[in-house]
Tab-separated table of C-alpha atoms in Angstrom:
chain	number	residue	atom	x	y	z
U	14	MET	CA	0.000	0.000	0.000
U	15	GLU	CA	2.857	2.387	0.774
U	16	ALA	CA	4.298	1.769	-2.686
U	17	VAL	CA	0.958	2.696	-4.277
U	18	LYS	CA	0.873	5.949	-2.297
U	19	GLU	CA	4.390	6.797	-3.479
U	20	VAL	CA	3.392	6.112	-7.088
U	21	VAL	CA	0.280	8.317	-6.897
U	22	ALA	CA	2.041	11.185	-5.098
U	23	GLY	CA	5.082	10.926	-7.373
U	24	THR	CA	2.912	11.060	-10.482
U	25	ALA	CA	1.173	14.196	-9.201
U	26	GLY	CA	4.519	15.829	-8.532
U	27	GLY	CA	5.805	14.832	-11.947
U	28	LEU	CA	2.902	16.327	-13.823
U	29	ALA	CA	3.361	19.565	-11.866
U	30	VAL	CA	7.057	19.852	-12.729
U	31	CYS	CA	6.286	19.054	-16.358
U	32	PHE	CA	3.663	21.712	-16.994
U	33	VAL	CA	5.347	24.424	-14.921
U	34	GLY	CA	8.842	23.798	-16.251
U	35	HIS	CA	8.505	22.580	-19.839
U	36	PRO	CA	8.674	25.994	-21.610
U	37	PHE	CA	11.987	26.694	-19.842
U	38	ASP	CA	13.203	23.218	-20.789
U	39	THR	CA	12.454	23.850	-24.470
U	40	LEU	CA	14.519	27.053	-24.379
U	41	LYS	CA	17.323	25.306	-22.484
U	42	VAL	CA	17.612	22.458	-24.981
U	43	ARG	CA	17.575	24.776	-28.005
U	44	LEU	CA	20.219	27.083	-26.561
U	45	GLN	CA	22.371	24.145	-25.444
U	46	THR	CA	22.336	22.393	-28.800
U	47	GLN	CA	22.394	25.159	-31.418
U	48	PRO	CA	25.546	25.398	-33.585
U	49	ALA	CA	28.493	27.396	-32.317
U	50	PRO	CA	29.005	31.019	-33.531
U	51	PRO	CA	28.986	32.352	-36.164
U	52	ASN	CA	26.337	29.813	-37.256
U	53	HIS	CA	24.230	30.077	-34.113
U	54	LEU	CA	20.481	30.585	-34.482
U	55	TYR	CA	19.735	32.422	-31.229
U	56	SER	CA	21.722	35.339	-29.814
U	57	GLY	CA	20.433	34.740	-26.297
U	58	LEU	CA	17.471	33.736	-24.140
U	59	MET	CA	15.051	36.481	-25.184
U	60	ASP	CA	15.920	35.992	-28.853
U	61	CYS	CA	15.162	32.290	-28.428
U	62	VAL	CA	11.789	33.103	-26.825
U	63	ALA	CA	10.900	35.600	-29.563
U	64	LYS	CA	11.848	33.299	-32.449
U	65	THR	CA	10.119	30.294	-30.901
U	66	VAL	CA	6.848	32.204	-30.522
U	67	LYS	CA	7.202	33.831	-33.972
U	68	TRP	CA	7.860	30.562	-35.815
U	69	GLU	CA	5.708	28.164	-33.807
U	70	GLY	CA	3.338	30.206	-31.690
U	71	VAL	CA	3.133	29.972	-27.910
U	72	GLY	CA	2.615	26.228	-28.329
U	73	GLY	CA	6.216	26.015	-29.516
U	74	LEU	CA	7.317	26.496	-25.915
U	75	TYR	CA	5.545	23.223	-25.131
U	76	LYS	CA	7.137	21.364	-28.045
U	77	GLY	CA	7.630	17.720	-27.104
U	78	VAL	CA	5.571	18.025	-23.911
U	79	ALA	CA	3.639	14.806	-24.564
U	80	SER	CA	6.708	12.655	-23.912
U	81	PRO	CA	7.516	14.004	-20.446
U	82	ALA	CA	3.804	14.384	-19.571
U	83	VAL	CA	3.070	10.726	-20.315
U	84	GLY	CA	6.487	9.641	-19.108
U	85	GLN	CA	6.062	11.413	-15.769
U	86	MET	CA	3.473	8.826	-14.799
U	87	PHE	CA	6.312	6.301	-14.895
U	88	PHE	CA	9.375	8.407	-14.152
U	89	ARG	CA	8.287	10.352	-11.064
U	90	ALA	CA	6.436	7.316	-9.755
U	91	SER	CA	9.625	5.281	-10.086
U	92	LEU	CA	11.715	8.169	-8.703
U	93	PHE	CA	9.825	8.573	-5.441
U	94	SER	CA	9.030	4.886	-4.933
U	95	THR	CA	12.680	3.910	-5.561
U	96	PHE	CA	13.861	6.651	-3.223
U	97	ALA	CA	11.437	5.517	-0.507
U	98	ALA	CA	12.577	1.886	-0.817
U	99	THR	CA	16.263	2.826	-0.878
U	100	LYS	CA	15.844	5.166	2.086
U	101	THR	CA	14.152	2.381	4.029
U	102	ALA	CA	17.074	0.063	3.233
U	103	PHE	CA	19.708	2.577	4.405
U	104	THR	CA	17.931	3.864	7.528
U	105	PRO	CA	18.790	0.932	9.869
U	106	TYR	CA	22.490	1.507	9.182
U	107	VAL	CA	22.658	5.323	9.033
U	108	ASN	CA	21.075	7.438	11.778
U	109	ASP	CA	21.310	10.829	10.036
U	110	PRO	CA	18.277	11.479	7.733
U	111	VAL	CA	20.292	13.960	5.655
U	112	LYS	CA	23.053	11.424	4.997
U	113	VAL	CA	20.386	8.865	4.113
U	114	GLY	CA	18.909	11.399	1.672
U	115	PHE	CA	22.238	11.879	-0.090
U	116	MET	CA	23.002	8.152	-0.261
U	117	ALA	CA	19.530	7.009	-1.299
U	118	GLY	CA	19.328	9.851	-3.819
U	119	ALA	CA	22.518	8.740	-5.565
U	120	VAL	CA	21.287	5.152	-5.906
U	121	THR	CA	17.847	6.326	-6.995
U	122	GLY	CA	19.307	8.549	-9.720
U	123	GLY	CA	21.237	5.684	-11.284
U	124	VAL	CA	18.138	3.484	-11.334
U	125	VAL	CA	15.600	5.982	-12.656
U	126	ALA	CA	17.907	7.101	-15.473
U	127	LEU	CA	16.763	3.914	-17.205
U	128	VAL	CA	13.252	5.388	-17.282
U	129	GLU	CA	14.147	9.038	-17.874
U	130	SER	CA	16.678	8.598	-20.680
U	131	PRO	CA	14.189	7.515	-23.400
U	132	ILE	CA	11.696	10.195	-22.291
U	133	ASP	CA	14.353	12.897	-22.630
U	134	LEU	CA	15.552	11.504	-25.962
U	135	PHE	CA	12.119	11.675	-27.621
U	136	LYS	CA	11.437	15.137	-26.153
U	137	SER	CA	14.825	16.524	-27.175
U	138	GLN	CA	14.614	15.234	-30.741
U	139	VAL	CA	11.228	16.949	-31.239
U	140	GLN	CA	12.389	20.182	-29.564
U	141	TYR	CA	15.586	20.364	-31.613
U	142	GLN	CA	14.304	19.669	-35.124
U	143	ILE	CA	13.180	23.296	-35.614
U	144	VAL	CA	16.818	24.365	-35.077
U	145	LYS	CA	17.993	21.991	-37.814
U	146	GLN	CA	15.267	23.177	-40.191
U	147	ARG	CA	16.070	26.862	-39.665
U	148	GLN	CA	19.767	26.185	-40.243
U	149	SER	CA	18.957	24.240	-43.420
U	150	PRO	CA	15.531	25.200	-44.851
U	151	ASP	CA	15.503	22.161	-47.158
U	152	THR	CA	15.514	19.857	-44.109
U	153	PRO	CA	11.956	18.624	-43.437
U	154	LEU	CA	10.520	18.258	-39.952
U	155	LEU	CA	10.951	14.551	-39.376
U	156	PHE	CA	8.593	14.122	-36.419
U	157	ARG	CA	5.048	15.422	-35.970
U	158	ASN	CA	5.017	14.418	-32.306
U	159	VAL	CA	6.983	12.447	-29.714
U	160	PHE	CA	5.087	9.231	-30.384
U	161	GLN	CA	6.082	9.234	-34.044
U	162	CYS	CA	9.621	10.041	-32.899
U	163	ALA	CA	9.644	7.076	-30.510
U	164	SER	CA	8.372	4.749	-33.236
U	165	TYR	CA	10.993	5.980	-35.716
U	166	ILE	CA	13.851	5.559	-33.241
U	167	TRP	CA	12.698	2.051	-32.305
U	168	ARG	CA	12.456	1.005	-35.979
U	169	HIS	CA	15.932	2.294	-36.789
U	170	GLY	CA	17.808	1.502	-33.593
U	171	SER	CA	15.675	-0.797	-31.420
U	172	LEU	CA	16.686	-0.814	-27.725
U	173	PRO	CA	20.187	0.715	-28.145
U	174	GLY	CA	18.615	3.510	-30.191
U	175	VAL	CA	16.079	4.262	-27.477
U	176	TYR	CA	18.943	4.589	-24.981
U	177	GLN	CA	20.985	7.083	-26.996
U	178	GLY	CA	22.699	9.305	-24.408
U	179	LEU	CA	22.122	6.896	-21.499
U	180	MET	CA	25.609	7.227	-19.955
U	181	PRO	CA	25.548	11.007	-19.334
U	182	THR	CA	21.939	10.678	-18.163
U	183	MET	CA	22.964	8.125	-15.518
U	184	VAL	CA	25.903	10.245	-14.359
U	185	ARG	CA	23.756	13.390	-14.235
U	186	ASP	CA	20.923	11.718	-12.331
U	187	SER	CA	23.149	9.932	-9.815
U	188	ILE	CA	24.932	13.169	-8.868
U	189	GLY	CA	21.852	15.354	-9.250
U	190	TYR	CA	19.431	13.307	-7.168
U	191	CYS	CA	22.092	12.738	-4.530
U	192	ALA	CA	22.199	16.537	-4.193
U	193	PHE	CA	18.435	17.042	-4.565
U	194	PHE	CA	17.205	14.569	-1.969
U	195	GLY	CA	19.986	15.346	0.498
U	196	VAL	CA	19.429	19.109	0.333
U	197	ASN	CA	15.658	18.605	0.275
U	198	GLN	CA	15.862	16.768	3.612
U	199	MET	CA	18.340	19.303	5.003
U	200	VAL	CA	16.018	22.241	4.269
U	201	LYS	CA	13.036	20.423	5.767
U	202	ASP	CA	15.021	19.694	8.934
U	203	VAL	CA	15.988	23.362	9.257
U	204	PHE	CA	12.372	24.430	8.698
U	205	ASP	CA	11.075	21.892	11.239
U	206	ALA	CA	13.535	23.126	13.865
U	207	ALA	CA	12.427	26.731	13.326
U	208	HIS	CA	8.686	25.971	12.971
U	209	PRO	CA	7.766	22.888	15.031
U	210	GLY	CA	4.508	21.158	14.130
U	211	GLN	CA	4.256	22.611	10.610
U	212	GLN	CA	5.342	19.564	8.584
U	213	SER	CA	2.331	20.013	6.282
U	214	SER	CA	3.260	23.625	5.452
U	215	ILE	CA	3.282	24.453	1.737
U	216	LEU	CA	6.084	26.950	2.413
U	217	ARG	CA	8.193	24.068	3.796
U	218	SER	CA	7.680	22.041	0.614
U	219	LEU	CA	8.264	25.055	-1.625
U	220	ALA	CA	11.555	25.936	0.068
U	221	ALA	CA	12.825	22.338	0.102
U	222	GLY	CA	11.876	21.672	-3.518
U	223	SER	CA	13.131	24.979	-4.895
U	224	ILE	CA	16.492	24.895	-3.123
U	225	GLY	CA	16.946	21.191	-3.837
U	226	GLY	CA	16.201	21.761	-7.520
U	227	LEU	CA	18.620	24.677	-7.682
U	228	ILE	CA	21.430	22.596	-6.164
U	229	PHE	CA	20.607	19.734	-8.548
U	230	TRP	CA	21.305	21.904	-11.587
U	231	LEU	CA	24.303	23.698	-10.127
U	232	ALA	CA	25.853	20.283	-9.518
U	233	VAL	CA	25.254	18.723	-12.927
U	234	TYR	CA	24.689	21.385	-15.590
U	235	PRO	CA	27.812	20.709	-17.727
U	236	ILE	CA	26.892	17.005	-17.784
U	237	ASP	CA	23.395	17.963	-18.917
U	238	VAL	CA	24.885	19.933	-21.828
U	239	ILE	CA	26.720	16.779	-22.938
U	240	LYS	CA	23.532	14.729	-22.542
U	241	SER	CA	21.500	17.177	-24.633
U	242	ALA	CA	24.145	17.249	-27.378
U	243	MET	CA	24.178	13.456	-27.580
U	244	GLN	CA	20.390	13.139	-27.497
U	245	THR	CA	19.896	15.659	-30.308
U	246	ASP	CA	22.546	13.996	-32.463
U	247	ALA	CA	21.481	11.904	-35.465
U	248	VAL	CA	19.196	8.993	-34.682
U	249	ILE	CA	20.963	6.734	-37.208
U	250	LYS	CA	24.138	5.565	-35.466
U	251	GLY	CA	26.378	5.826	-38.533
U	252	ASP	CA	25.361	9.467	-39.057
U	253	ARG	CA	26.157	10.651	-35.549
U	254	ARG	CA	28.667	13.400	-34.897
U	255	PHE	CA	29.580	12.128	-31.421
U	256	LYS	CA	31.013	8.629	-31.101
U	257	SER	CA	30.976	8.480	-27.292
U	258	THR	CA	30.403	10.564	-24.168
U	259	MET	CA	34.093	11.518	-23.947
U	260	ASP	CA	34.215	12.368	-27.655
U	261	CYS	CA	31.203	14.636	-27.168
U	262	ALA	CA	32.833	16.325	-24.165
U	263	ARG	CA	36.042	16.977	-26.134
U	264	GLN	CA	34.233	18.370	-29.178
U	265	LEU	CA	32.062	20.690	-27.088
U	266	TRP	CA	35.144	21.980	-25.271
U	267	LYS	CA	36.808	22.776	-28.596
U	268	GLU	CA	33.736	24.803	-29.597
U	269	GLY	CA	34.024	27.266	-26.741
U	270	GLY	CA	35.616	25.970	-23.571
U	271	VAL	CA	33.777	26.701	-20.324
U	272	LYS	CA	31.251	28.985	-22.025
U	273	ARG	CA	30.095	26.132	-24.247
U	274	TYR	CA	29.149	24.182	-21.137
U	275	LEU	CA	27.024	27.056	-19.810
U	276	LYS	CA	24.725	27.474	-22.827
U	277	GLY	CA	21.083	27.523	-21.737
U	278	PHE	CA	22.013	27.958	-18.069
U	279	THR	CA	19.698	30.947	-17.487
U	280	PRO	CA	16.401	29.256	-18.484
U	281	CYS	CA	17.528	26.169	-16.586
U	282	LEU	CA	17.893	28.129	-13.343
U	283	MET	CA	14.644	30.006	-14.034
U	284	ARG	CA	12.924	26.632	-14.393
U	285	SER	CA	14.476	24.941	-11.383
U	286	LEU	CA	12.883	27.078	-8.663
U	287	PRO	CA	9.172	27.096	-9.623
U	288	ALA	CA	9.145	23.643	-11.265
U	289	ASN	CA	10.814	21.757	-8.428
U	290	GLY	CA	8.921	23.761	-5.843
U	291	ALA	CA	5.637	22.792	-7.535
U	292	MET	CA	6.741	19.157	-7.714
U	293	VAL	CA	7.553	18.846	-4.002
U	294	ILE	CA	4.402	20.749	-2.980
U	295	CYS	CA	2.207	18.394	-5.014
U	296	TYR	CA	4.072	15.296	-3.841
U	297	ASP	CA	3.974	16.258	-0.160
U	298	GLN	CA	0.338	17.376	-0.193
U	299	VAL	CA	-0.910	14.280	-2.042
U	300	ARG	CA	1.146	12.074	0.260
U	301	LEU	CA	-0.454	13.743	3.288
U	302	LEU	CA	-3.936	13.259	1.817
U	303	LEU	CA	-3.257	9.574	1.258
U	304	GLY	CA	-2.040	9.182	4.837
């Protein structure tokens, strides 16, 4: 029964983070993956917003949303249920809840990357194709939606194709969720000490989720840039620019050094606070309702 409660609450939190944060994610992916100057398509964040709305309407900001929206039912459910099970396993051996949060978060991240990686791949391919078309007007839009994208990738690459970019996703999630769940618990402990008896407070959830989400991205952003580059590379293996994670890292460094690894950082940080705050609020409140 506890597992069912985690699944329901996790799904609610996942849908919240998806709909609050997806427009920022679209901007992040497009800024991360556009060609290096002088062939870049967007001069900055506001230019990316303006061109996205001009070319695709406001709906362009939600490009590829179906994949994470549907996928959140599985991903966030697996995230919170795996974290709860892992935390339960560590607790008899570690007395500090914050340390348990860090340890269980790291294990959880490695596990749930197996669910998140395909979701991110389908979303990123749909988000990025407008960049390729604008760079080369003769290039047709290959995918009408994420479901057609998923079908195409499966036909041409089967299971290995679906897991394009898995390695950087696993590294990002292991480090990121270690930071997120550890800091999330740390903030809640500080809040509880200052405001006893207010464990159901929305402000408590908002602070823990927002700060945890911020630390997540500060810890892993360069890895996320590598992940995005690999997941927007060609679907056909023989046509890919990047041969491995290390090859991708080297090529991106040659394009611009440290600055290349910070592309899209602004919309990412803008997304992290409200999206993760909304996720933890929904998760905590649903979990309280379920008992």
